[in-house]
Short mmCIF file of C-alpha atoms and ligand atoms in Angstrom, two decimals:
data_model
loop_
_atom_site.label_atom_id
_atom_site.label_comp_id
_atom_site.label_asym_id
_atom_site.label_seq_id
_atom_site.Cartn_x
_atom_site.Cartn_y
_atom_site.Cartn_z
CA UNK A 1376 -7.29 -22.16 30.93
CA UNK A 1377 -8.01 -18.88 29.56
CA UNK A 1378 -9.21 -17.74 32.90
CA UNK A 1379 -5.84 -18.43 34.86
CA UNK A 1380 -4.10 -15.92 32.41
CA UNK A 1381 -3.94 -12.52 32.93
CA UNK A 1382 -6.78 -11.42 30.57
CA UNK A 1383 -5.14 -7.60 29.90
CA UNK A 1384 -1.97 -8.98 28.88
CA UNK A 1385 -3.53 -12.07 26.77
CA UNK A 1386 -6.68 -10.20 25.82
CA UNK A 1387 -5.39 -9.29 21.95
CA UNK A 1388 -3.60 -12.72 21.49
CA UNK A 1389 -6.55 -14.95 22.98
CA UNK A 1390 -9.39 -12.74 20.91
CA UNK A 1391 -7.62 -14.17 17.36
CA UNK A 1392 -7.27 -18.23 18.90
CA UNK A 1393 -10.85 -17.07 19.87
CA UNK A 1394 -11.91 -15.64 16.51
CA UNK A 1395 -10.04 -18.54 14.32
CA UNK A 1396 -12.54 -21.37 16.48
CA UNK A 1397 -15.57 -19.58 15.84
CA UNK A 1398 -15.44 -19.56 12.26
CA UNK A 1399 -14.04 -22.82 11.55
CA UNK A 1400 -16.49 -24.75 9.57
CA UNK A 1401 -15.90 -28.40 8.43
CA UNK A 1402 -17.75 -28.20 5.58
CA UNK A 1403 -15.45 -25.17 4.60
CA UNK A 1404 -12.72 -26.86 4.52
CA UNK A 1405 -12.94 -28.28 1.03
CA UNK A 1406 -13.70 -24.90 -0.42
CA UNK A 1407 -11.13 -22.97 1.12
CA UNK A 1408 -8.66 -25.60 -0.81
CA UNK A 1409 -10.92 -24.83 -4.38
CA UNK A 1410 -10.35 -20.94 -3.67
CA UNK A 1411 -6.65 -21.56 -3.06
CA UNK A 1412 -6.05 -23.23 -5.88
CA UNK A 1413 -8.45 -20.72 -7.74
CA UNK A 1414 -6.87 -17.87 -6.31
CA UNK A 1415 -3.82 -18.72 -8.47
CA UNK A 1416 -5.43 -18.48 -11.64
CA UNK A 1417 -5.03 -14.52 -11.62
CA UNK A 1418 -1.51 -14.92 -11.31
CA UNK A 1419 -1.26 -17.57 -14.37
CA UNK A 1420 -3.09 -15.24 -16.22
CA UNK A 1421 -1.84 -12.21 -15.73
CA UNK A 1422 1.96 -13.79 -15.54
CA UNK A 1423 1.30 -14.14 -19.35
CA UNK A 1424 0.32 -10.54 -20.43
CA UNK A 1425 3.70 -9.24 -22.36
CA UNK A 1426 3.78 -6.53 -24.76
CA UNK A 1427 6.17 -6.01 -27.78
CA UNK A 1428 7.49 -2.44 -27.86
CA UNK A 1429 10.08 -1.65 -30.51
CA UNK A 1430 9.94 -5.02 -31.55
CA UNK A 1431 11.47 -6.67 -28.18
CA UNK A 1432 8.95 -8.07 -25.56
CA UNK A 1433 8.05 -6.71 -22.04
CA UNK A 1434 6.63 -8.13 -19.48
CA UNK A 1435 3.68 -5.29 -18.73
CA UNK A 1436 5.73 -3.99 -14.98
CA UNK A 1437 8.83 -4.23 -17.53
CA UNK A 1438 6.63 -1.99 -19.90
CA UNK A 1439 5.76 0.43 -17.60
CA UNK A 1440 9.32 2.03 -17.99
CA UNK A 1441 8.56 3.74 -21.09
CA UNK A 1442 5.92 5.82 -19.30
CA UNK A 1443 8.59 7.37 -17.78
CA UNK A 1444 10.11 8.21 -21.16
CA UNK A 1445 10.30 12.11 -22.43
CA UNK A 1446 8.76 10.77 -25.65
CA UNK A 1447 5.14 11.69 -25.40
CA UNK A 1448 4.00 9.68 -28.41
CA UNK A 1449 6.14 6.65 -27.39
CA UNK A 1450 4.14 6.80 -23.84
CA UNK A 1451 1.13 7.32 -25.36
CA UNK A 1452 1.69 4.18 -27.30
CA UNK A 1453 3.09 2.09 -24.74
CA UNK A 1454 0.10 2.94 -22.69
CA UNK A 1455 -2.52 1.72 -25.15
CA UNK A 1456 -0.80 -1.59 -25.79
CA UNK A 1457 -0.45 -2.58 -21.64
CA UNK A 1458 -4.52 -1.21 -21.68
CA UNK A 1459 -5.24 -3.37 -24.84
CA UNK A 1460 -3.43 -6.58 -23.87
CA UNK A 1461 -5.29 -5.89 -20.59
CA UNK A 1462 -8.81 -6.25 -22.18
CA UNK A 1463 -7.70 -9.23 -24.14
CA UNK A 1464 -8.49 -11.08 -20.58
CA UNK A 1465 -11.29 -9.72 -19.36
CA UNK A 1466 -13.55 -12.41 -20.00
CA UNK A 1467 -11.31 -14.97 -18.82
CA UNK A 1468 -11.13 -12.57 -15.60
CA UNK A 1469 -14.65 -11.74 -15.13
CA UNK A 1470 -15.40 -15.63 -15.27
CA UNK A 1471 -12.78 -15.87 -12.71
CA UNK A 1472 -14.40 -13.57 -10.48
CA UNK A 1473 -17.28 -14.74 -10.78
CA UNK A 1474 -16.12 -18.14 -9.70
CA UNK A 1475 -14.12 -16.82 -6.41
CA UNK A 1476 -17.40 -14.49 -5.46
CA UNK A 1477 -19.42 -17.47 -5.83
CA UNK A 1478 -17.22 -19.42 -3.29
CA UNK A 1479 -16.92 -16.53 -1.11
CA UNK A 1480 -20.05 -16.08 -0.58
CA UNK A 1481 -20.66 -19.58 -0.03
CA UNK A 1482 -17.96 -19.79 2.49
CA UNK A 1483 -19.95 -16.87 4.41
CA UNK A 1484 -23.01 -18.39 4.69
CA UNK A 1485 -21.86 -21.83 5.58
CA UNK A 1486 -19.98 -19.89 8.77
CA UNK A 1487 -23.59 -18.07 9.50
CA UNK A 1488 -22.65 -15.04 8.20
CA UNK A 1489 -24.99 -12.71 6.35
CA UNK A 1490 -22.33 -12.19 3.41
CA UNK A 1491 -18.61 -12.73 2.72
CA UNK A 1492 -17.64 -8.77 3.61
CA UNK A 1493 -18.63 -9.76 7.36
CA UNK A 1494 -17.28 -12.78 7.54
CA UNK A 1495 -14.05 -11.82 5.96
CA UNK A 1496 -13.79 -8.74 8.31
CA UNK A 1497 -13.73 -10.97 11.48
CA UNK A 1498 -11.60 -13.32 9.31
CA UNK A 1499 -8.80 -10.68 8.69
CA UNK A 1500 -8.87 -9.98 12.62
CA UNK A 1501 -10.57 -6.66 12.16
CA UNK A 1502 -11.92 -5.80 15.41
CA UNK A 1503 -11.09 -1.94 15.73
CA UNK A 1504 -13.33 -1.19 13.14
CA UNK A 1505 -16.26 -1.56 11.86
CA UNK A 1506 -17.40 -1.47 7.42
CA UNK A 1507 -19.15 2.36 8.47
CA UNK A 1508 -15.56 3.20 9.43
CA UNK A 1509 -14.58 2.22 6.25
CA UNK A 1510 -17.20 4.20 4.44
CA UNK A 1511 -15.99 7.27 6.41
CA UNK A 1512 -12.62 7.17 4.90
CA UNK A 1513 -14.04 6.17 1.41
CA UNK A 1514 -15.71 10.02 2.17
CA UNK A 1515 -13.19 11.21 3.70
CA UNK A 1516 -10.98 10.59 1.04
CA UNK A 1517 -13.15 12.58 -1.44
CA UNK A 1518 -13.40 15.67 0.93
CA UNK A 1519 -10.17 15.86 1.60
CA UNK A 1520 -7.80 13.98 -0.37
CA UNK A 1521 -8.90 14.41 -3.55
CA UNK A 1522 -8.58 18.55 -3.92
CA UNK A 1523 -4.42 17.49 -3.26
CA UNK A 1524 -4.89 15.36 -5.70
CA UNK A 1525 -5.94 18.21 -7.87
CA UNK A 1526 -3.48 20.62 -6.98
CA UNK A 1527 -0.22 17.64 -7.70
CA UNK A 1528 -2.07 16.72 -11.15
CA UNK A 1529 -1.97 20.22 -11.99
CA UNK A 1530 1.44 21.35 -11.14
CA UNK A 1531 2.59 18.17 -12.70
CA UNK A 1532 0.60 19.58 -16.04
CA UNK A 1533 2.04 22.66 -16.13
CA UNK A 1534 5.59 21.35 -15.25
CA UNK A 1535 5.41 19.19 -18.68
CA UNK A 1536 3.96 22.30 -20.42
CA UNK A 1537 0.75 20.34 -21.36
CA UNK A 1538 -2.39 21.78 -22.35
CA UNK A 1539 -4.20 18.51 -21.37
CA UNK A 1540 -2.95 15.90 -18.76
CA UNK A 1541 -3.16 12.24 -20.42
CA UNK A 1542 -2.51 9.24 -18.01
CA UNK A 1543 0.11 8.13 -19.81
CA UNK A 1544 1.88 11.60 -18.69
CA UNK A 1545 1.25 10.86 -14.97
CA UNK A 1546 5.12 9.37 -14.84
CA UNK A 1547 7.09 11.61 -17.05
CA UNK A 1548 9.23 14.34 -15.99
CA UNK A 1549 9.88 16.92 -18.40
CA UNK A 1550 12.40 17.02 -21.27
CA UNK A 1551 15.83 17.34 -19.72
CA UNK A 1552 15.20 16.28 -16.71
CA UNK A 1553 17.56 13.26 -15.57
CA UNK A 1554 16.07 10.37 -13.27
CA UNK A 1555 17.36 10.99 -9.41
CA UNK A 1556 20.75 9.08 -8.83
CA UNK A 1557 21.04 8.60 -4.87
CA UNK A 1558 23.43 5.98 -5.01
CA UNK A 1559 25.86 4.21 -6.84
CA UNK A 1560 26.57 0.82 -5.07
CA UNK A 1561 24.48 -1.06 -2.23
CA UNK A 1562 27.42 -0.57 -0.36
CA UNK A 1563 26.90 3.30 -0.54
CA UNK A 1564 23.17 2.80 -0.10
CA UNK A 1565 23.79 0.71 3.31
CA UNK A 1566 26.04 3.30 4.71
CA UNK A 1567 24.25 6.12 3.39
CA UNK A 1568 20.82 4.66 5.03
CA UNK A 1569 22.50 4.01 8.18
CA UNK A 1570 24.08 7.89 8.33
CA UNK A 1571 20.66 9.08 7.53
CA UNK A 1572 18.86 6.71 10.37
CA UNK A 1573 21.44 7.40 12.79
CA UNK A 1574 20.73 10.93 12.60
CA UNK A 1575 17.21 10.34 13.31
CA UNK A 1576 17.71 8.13 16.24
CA UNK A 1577 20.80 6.26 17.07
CA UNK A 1578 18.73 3.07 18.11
CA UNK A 1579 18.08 3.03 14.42
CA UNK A 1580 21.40 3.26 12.74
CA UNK A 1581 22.38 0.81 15.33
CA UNK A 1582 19.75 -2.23 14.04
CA UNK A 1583 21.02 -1.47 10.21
CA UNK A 1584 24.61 -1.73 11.78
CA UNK A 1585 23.30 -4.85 13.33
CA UNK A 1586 21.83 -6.31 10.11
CA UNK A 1587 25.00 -5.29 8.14
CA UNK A 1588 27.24 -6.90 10.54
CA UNK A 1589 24.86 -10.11 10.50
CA UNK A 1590 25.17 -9.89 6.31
CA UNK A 1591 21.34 -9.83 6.64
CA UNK A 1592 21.06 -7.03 4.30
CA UNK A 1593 20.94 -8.36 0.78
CA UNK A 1594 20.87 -5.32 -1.88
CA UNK A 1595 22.67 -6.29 -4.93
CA UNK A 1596 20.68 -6.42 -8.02
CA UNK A 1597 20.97 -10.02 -9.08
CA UNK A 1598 19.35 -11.78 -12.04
CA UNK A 1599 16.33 -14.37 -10.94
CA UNK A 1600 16.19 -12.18 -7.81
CA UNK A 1601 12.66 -11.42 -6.88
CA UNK A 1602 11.97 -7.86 -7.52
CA UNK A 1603 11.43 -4.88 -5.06
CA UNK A 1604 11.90 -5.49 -1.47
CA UNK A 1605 10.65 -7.53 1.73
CA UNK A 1606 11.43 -7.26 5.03
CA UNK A 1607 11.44 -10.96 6.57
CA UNK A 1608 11.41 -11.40 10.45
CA UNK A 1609 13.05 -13.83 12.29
CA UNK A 1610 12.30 -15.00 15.46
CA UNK A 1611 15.38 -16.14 16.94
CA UNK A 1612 18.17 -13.40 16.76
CA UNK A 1613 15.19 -10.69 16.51
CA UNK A 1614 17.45 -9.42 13.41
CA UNK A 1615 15.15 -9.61 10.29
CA UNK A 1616 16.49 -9.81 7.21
CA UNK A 1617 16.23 -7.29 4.29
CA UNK A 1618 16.32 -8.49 0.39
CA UNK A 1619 15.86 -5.85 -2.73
CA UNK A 1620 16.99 -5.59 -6.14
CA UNK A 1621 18.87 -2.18 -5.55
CA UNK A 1622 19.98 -0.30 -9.23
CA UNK A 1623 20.79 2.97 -8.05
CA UNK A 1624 17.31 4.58 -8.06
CA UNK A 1625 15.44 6.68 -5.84
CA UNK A 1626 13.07 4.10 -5.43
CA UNK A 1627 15.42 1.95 -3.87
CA UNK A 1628 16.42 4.52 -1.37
CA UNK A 1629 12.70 4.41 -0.34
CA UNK A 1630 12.01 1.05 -0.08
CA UNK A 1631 15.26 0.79 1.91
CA UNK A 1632 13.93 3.08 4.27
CA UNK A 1633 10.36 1.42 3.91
CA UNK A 1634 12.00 -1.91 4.69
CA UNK A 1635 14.06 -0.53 7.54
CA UNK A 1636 10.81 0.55 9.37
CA UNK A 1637 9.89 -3.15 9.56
CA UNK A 1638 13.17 -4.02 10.38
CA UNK A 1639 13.35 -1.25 13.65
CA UNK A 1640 9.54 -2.35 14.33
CA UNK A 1641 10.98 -6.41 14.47
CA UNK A 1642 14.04 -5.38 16.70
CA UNK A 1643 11.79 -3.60 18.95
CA UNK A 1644 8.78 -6.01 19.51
CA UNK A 1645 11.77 -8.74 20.26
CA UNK A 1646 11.99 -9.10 23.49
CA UNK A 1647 8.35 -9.60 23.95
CA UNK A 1648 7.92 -13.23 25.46
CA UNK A 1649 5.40 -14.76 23.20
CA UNK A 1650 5.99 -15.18 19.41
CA UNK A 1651 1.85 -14.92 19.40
CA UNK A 1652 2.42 -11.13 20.77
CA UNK A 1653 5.27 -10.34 17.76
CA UNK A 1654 2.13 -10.84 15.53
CA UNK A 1655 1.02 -7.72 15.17
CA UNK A 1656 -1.87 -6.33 12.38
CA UNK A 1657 -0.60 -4.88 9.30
CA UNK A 1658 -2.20 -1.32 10.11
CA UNK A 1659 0.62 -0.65 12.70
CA UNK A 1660 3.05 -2.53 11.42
CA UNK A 1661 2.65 -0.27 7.74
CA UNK A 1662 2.65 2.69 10.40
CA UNK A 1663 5.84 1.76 11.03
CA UNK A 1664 7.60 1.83 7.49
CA UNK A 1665 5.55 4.97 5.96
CA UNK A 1666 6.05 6.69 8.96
CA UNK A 1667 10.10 5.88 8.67
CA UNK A 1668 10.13 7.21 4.95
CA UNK A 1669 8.44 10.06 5.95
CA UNK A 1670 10.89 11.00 9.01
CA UNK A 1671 14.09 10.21 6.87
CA UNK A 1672 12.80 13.12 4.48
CA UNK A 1673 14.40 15.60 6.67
CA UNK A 1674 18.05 13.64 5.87
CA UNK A 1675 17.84 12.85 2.34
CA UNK A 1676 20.59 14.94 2.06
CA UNK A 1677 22.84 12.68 2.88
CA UNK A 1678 21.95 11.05 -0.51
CA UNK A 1679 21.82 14.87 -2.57
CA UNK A 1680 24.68 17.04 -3.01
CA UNK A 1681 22.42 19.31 -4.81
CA UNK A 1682 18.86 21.07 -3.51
CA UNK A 1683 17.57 20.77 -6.31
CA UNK A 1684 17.37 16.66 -6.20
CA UNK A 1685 16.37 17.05 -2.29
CA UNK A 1686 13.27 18.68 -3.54
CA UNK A 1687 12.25 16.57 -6.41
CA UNK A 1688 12.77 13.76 -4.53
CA UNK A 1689 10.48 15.00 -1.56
CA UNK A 1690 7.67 15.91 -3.87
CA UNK A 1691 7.63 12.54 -5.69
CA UNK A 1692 7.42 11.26 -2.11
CA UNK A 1693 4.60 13.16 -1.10
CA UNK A 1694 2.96 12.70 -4.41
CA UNK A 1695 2.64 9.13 -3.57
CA UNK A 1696 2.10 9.58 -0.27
CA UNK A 1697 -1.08 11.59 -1.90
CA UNK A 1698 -2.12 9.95 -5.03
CA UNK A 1699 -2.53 6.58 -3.73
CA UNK A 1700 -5.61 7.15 -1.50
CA UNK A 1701 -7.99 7.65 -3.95
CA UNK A 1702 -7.48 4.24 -5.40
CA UNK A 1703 -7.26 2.70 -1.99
CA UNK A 1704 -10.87 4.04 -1.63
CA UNK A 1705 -12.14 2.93 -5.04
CA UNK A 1706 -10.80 -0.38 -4.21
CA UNK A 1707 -12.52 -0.91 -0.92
CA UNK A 1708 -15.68 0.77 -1.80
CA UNK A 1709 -16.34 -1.76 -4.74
CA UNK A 1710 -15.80 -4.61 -2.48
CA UNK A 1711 -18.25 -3.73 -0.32
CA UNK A 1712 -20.54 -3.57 -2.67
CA UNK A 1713 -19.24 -6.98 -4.49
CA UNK A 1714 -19.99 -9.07 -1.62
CA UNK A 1715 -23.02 -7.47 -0.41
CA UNK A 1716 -24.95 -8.10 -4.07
CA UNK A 1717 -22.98 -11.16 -4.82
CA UNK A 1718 -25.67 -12.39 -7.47
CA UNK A 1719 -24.63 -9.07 -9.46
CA UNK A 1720 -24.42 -9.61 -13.36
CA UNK A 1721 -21.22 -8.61 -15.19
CA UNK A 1722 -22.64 -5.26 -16.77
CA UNK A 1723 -23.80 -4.48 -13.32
CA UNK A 1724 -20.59 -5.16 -11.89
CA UNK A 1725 -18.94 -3.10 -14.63
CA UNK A 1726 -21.72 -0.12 -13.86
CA UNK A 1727 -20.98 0.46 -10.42
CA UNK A 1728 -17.08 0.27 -10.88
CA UNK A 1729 -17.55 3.14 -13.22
CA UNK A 1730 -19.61 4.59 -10.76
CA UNK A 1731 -17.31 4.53 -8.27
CA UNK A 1732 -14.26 5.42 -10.43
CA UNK A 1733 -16.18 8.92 -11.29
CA UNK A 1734 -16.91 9.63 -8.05
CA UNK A 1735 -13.46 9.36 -6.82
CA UNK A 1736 -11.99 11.32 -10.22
CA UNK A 1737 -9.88 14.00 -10.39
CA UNK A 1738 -10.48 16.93 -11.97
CA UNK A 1739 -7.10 17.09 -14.37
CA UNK A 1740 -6.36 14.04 -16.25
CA UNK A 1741 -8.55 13.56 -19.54
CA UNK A 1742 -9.53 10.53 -19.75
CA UNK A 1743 -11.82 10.77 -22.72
CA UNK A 1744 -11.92 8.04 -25.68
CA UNK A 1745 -10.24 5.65 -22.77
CA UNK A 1746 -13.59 4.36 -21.52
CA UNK A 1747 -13.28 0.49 -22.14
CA UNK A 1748 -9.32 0.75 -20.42
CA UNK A 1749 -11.48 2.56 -17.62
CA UNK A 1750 -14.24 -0.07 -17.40
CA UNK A 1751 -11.50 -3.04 -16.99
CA UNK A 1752 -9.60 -1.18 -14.82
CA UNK A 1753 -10.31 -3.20 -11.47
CA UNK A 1754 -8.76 -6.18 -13.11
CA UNK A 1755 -5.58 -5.27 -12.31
CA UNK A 1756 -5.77 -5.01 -8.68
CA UNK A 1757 -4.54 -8.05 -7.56
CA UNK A 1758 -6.18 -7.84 -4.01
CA UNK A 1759 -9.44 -8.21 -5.78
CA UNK A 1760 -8.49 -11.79 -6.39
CA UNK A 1761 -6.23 -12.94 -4.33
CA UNK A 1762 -6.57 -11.37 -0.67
CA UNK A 1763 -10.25 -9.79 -0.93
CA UNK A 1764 -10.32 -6.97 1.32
CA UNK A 1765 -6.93 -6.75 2.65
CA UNK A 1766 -6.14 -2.73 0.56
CA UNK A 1767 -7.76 -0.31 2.94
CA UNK A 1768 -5.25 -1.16 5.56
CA UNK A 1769 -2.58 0.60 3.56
CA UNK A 1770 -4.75 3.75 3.88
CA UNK A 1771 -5.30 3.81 7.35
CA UNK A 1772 -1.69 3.09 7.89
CA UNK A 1773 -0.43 6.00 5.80
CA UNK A 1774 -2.72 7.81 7.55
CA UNK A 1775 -1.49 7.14 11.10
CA UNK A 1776 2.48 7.44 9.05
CA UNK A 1777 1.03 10.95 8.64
CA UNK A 1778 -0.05 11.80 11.58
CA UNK A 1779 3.60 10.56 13.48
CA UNK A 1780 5.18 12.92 10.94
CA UNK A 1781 2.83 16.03 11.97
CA UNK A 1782 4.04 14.75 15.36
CA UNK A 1783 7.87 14.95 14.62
CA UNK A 1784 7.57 18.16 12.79
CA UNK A 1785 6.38 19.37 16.29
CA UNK A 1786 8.23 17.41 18.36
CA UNK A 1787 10.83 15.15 17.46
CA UNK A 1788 12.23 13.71 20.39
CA UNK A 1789 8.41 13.18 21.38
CA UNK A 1790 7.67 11.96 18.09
CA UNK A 1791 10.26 9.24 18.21
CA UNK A 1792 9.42 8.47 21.49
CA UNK A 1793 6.07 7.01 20.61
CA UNK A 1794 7.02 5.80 17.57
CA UNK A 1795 9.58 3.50 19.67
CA UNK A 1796 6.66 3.29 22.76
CA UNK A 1797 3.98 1.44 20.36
CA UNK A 1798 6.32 -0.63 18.21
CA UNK A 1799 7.54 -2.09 21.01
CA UNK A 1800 4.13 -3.04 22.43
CA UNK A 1801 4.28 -5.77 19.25
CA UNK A 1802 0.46 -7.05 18.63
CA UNK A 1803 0.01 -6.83 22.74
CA UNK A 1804 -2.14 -4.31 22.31
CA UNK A 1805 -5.34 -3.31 19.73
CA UNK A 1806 -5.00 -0.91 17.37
CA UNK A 1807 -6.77 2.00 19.08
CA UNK A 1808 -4.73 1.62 22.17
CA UNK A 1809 -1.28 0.96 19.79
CA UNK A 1810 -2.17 4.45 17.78
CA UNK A 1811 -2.78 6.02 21.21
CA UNK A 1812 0.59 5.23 22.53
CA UNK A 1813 1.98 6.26 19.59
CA UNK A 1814 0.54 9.57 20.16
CA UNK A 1815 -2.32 9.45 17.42
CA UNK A 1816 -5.84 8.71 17.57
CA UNK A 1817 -7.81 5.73 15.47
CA UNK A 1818 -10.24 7.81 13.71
CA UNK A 1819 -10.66 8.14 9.84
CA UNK A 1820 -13.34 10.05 9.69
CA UNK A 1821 -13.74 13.38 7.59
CA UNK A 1822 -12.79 15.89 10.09
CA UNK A 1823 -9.67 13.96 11.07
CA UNK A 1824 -8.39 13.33 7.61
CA UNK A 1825 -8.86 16.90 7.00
CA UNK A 1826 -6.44 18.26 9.26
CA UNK A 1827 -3.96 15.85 8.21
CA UNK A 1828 -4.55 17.00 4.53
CA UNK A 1829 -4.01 20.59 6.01
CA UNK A 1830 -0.81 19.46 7.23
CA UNK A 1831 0.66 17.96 3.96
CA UNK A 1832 -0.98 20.31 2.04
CA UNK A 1833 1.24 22.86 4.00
CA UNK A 1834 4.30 20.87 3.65
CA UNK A 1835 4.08 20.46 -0.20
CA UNK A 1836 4.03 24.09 -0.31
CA UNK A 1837 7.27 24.54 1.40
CA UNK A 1838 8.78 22.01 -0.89
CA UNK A 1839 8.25 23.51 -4.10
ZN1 ZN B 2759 5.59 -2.51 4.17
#
């Protein structure tokens, strides 16, 4: 059948039916239901880690509030008790591990794979790239990334007035200095988000109007609502839906933005006439909401009366934008070698994350005495766990979200142009030829990277 279709247009869709056949296994299938059901054990345990602080008890994302506090001591503290409830599970975790590993690997072989990192990178559809691509961002990242990294760690030091940067300091603003208030109501945060989209295209403001008028956007903070935000699509209407627990924070502002990304990205890959084509890989479609925060910088002053607030609230963006990559790399880098040595012992395992960790460190934050919070740290990646692998994606995304904003700060109406262009090719396409129409090129290698750092690097100066 496959030949009587045309093969360009089908070629994408008809390589993942293809890929899905040639690793089915029978004798698979059995396991694959053990690591579900194993899977979920990192959520059981980790869904039980609470901490008491001033003598009422926190769930440890609750907890992570007080890190924001301007009481140094009280972070400090607050800090040490998420670490130490942490390490109360790591052998419970490391068994768990262990277990999933085990069954990974097994998986891998029974599919005639060498080990579970190949196997899992045909599974997850990766066919644009290859694991030495990955281990040119992992270098890439230390090249270019991390000096940033350095230069945001150290403002942020000398902002607080510190002598030394702790972790627990990474969050706080300095004394006096009142958390961002975009918004009061979702109401105002709808309206406000669809001024500040319209501005940047109309076709935008026009699919939050759509939503709106559809009631599909659902902001109110409610209790036994599911926390942060999703974007769901729906194939039907081609209007997606939008939930978040909105409080009047700029957080929410961002993931409203984030989440309206997805949401333009859904309207535009609509009309395409398979629902097999709307599938498209999570490198482009995360292209799609970083690159939308990072455009709707320019009208955040629709939710500022004061420049003052505009700023802040671009350099926490870009600090995120920033900091994040290292981990991303950490992440991904001890994967690799996870699955590739998957008879490792749990001191070796513990070795080489430390390894790693130092060679991705920055050169602010003193982290001394904090060794065994160090050593665990890996345990609270979910990913690890639950969807092995699936974390560099995020990276490569926020790279190509970088590279359309280096585009619009050039060009806009070009910008936007091939923003609109490659969304609207859905999942029709692979990712080189979807980051080509969008006017960037698929390439994470050092020298690429670098002159994107050059670019934010530039920007951050012109914020502060
Ligand atoms: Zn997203």
């Amino acid at each position: 059948m496959a030949n009587d279709l045309d093969k360009e247009k089908y070629f994408t869709y008809l390589r993942s039916v293809k890929k899905s056949i040639e690793l089915f296994r029978e004798e698979n299938i059995a396991l694959q239901a053990e690591l579900g059901v194993l899977q979920q054990q990192y959520g059981v345990i980790t869904g039980k880690m609470t901490v008491t602080v001033e003598k009422k008890e926190y769930t440890l994302q609750q907890a992570a509030k007080f890190l924001e506090s301007h009481d140094r001591n009280k972070r400090e503290e607050v800090y040490k008790k998420i670490q130490d409830r942490r390490l109360q599970d790591t052998t419970q975790l490391n068994e768990l591990y262990n277990q999933l590993i085990q069954k990974r690997n097994k998986e891998a072989i029974n599919a005639g794979f060498e080990n579970y990192r190949d196997y899992r990178f045909k599974e997850l559809g990766r066919f644009d790239y290859t694991k030495e691509d990955c281990y040119q961002f992992h270098d890439a990242v230390k090249q270019h990334v991390l000096p940033l990294v350095n230069i945001i760690y150290q403002k942020k030091k000398q902002k607080l007035g510190l002598d030394t940067l702790r972790p627990w300091d990474i969050d706080a603003e300095p004394a006096g200095t009142e958390p961002l208030h975009p918004f009061k109501t979702s109401d105002e945060l709808i309206n406000k988000s669809i001024e500040c989209f319209t501005k940047l295209r109309p076709f935008f403001g026009d699919c939050l109007k759509k939503m709106q008028e559809l009631k599909h956007l659902d902001l109110e903070s409610r209790k036994g609502k599911a926390p942060g935000g999703y974007n769901c699509p729906l194939a039907e209407s081609g209007a997606p839906f939008i939930f978040m627990n909105a409080a009047g924070q700029m957080h929410d502002v961002t993931t409203m933005v984030h989440e309206g990304g997805h949401a333009v990205h859904s309207f535009l890959a609509h009309p395409l006439e398979l629902s097999g084509f709307k599938e498209y890989p999570m490198e482009i479609a995360e292209v799609a909401s970083m690159a939308m925060e990072l455009f709707s910088m320019d009208e955040w002053n629709t939710f500022f009366d004061n420049e003052a607030d505009l700023q802040r609230a671009k350099e926490h963006q870009l600090e995120r934008v920033i900091t994040i990559f290292p981990w991303i790399a950490i992440i991904d880098k001890f994967q690799h070698w996870i699955y590739e040595n998957p008879t490792h012992t749990n001191e070796q395992r513990t070795a080489k994350w430390n390894e790693i960790l130092n060679e991705f460190k920055d050169d602010v934050i003193d982290y001394s005495g904090l060794e065994s919070y160090r050593s665990n740290a890996w345990q609270r990646q979910l990913h690890l766990f639950e969807v092995p692998f699936y974390y560099i994606e995020y990276g490569i995304a926020q790279l190509g979200a970088i590279g359309m904003w280096m585009q619009y700060k050039q060009n806009k109406q070009q910008a936007m142009d091939n923003y609109c262009n490659a969304l609207t090719l859905g999942g029709t396409k692979t990712l080189p030829q979807l980051f080509e129409t969008a006017g960037l090129t698929f390439d994470f290698s050092p020298d690429k990277i670098k002159v994107l750092m050059e670019f934010v690097k530039a920007e951050m100066d012109k914020v502060v």
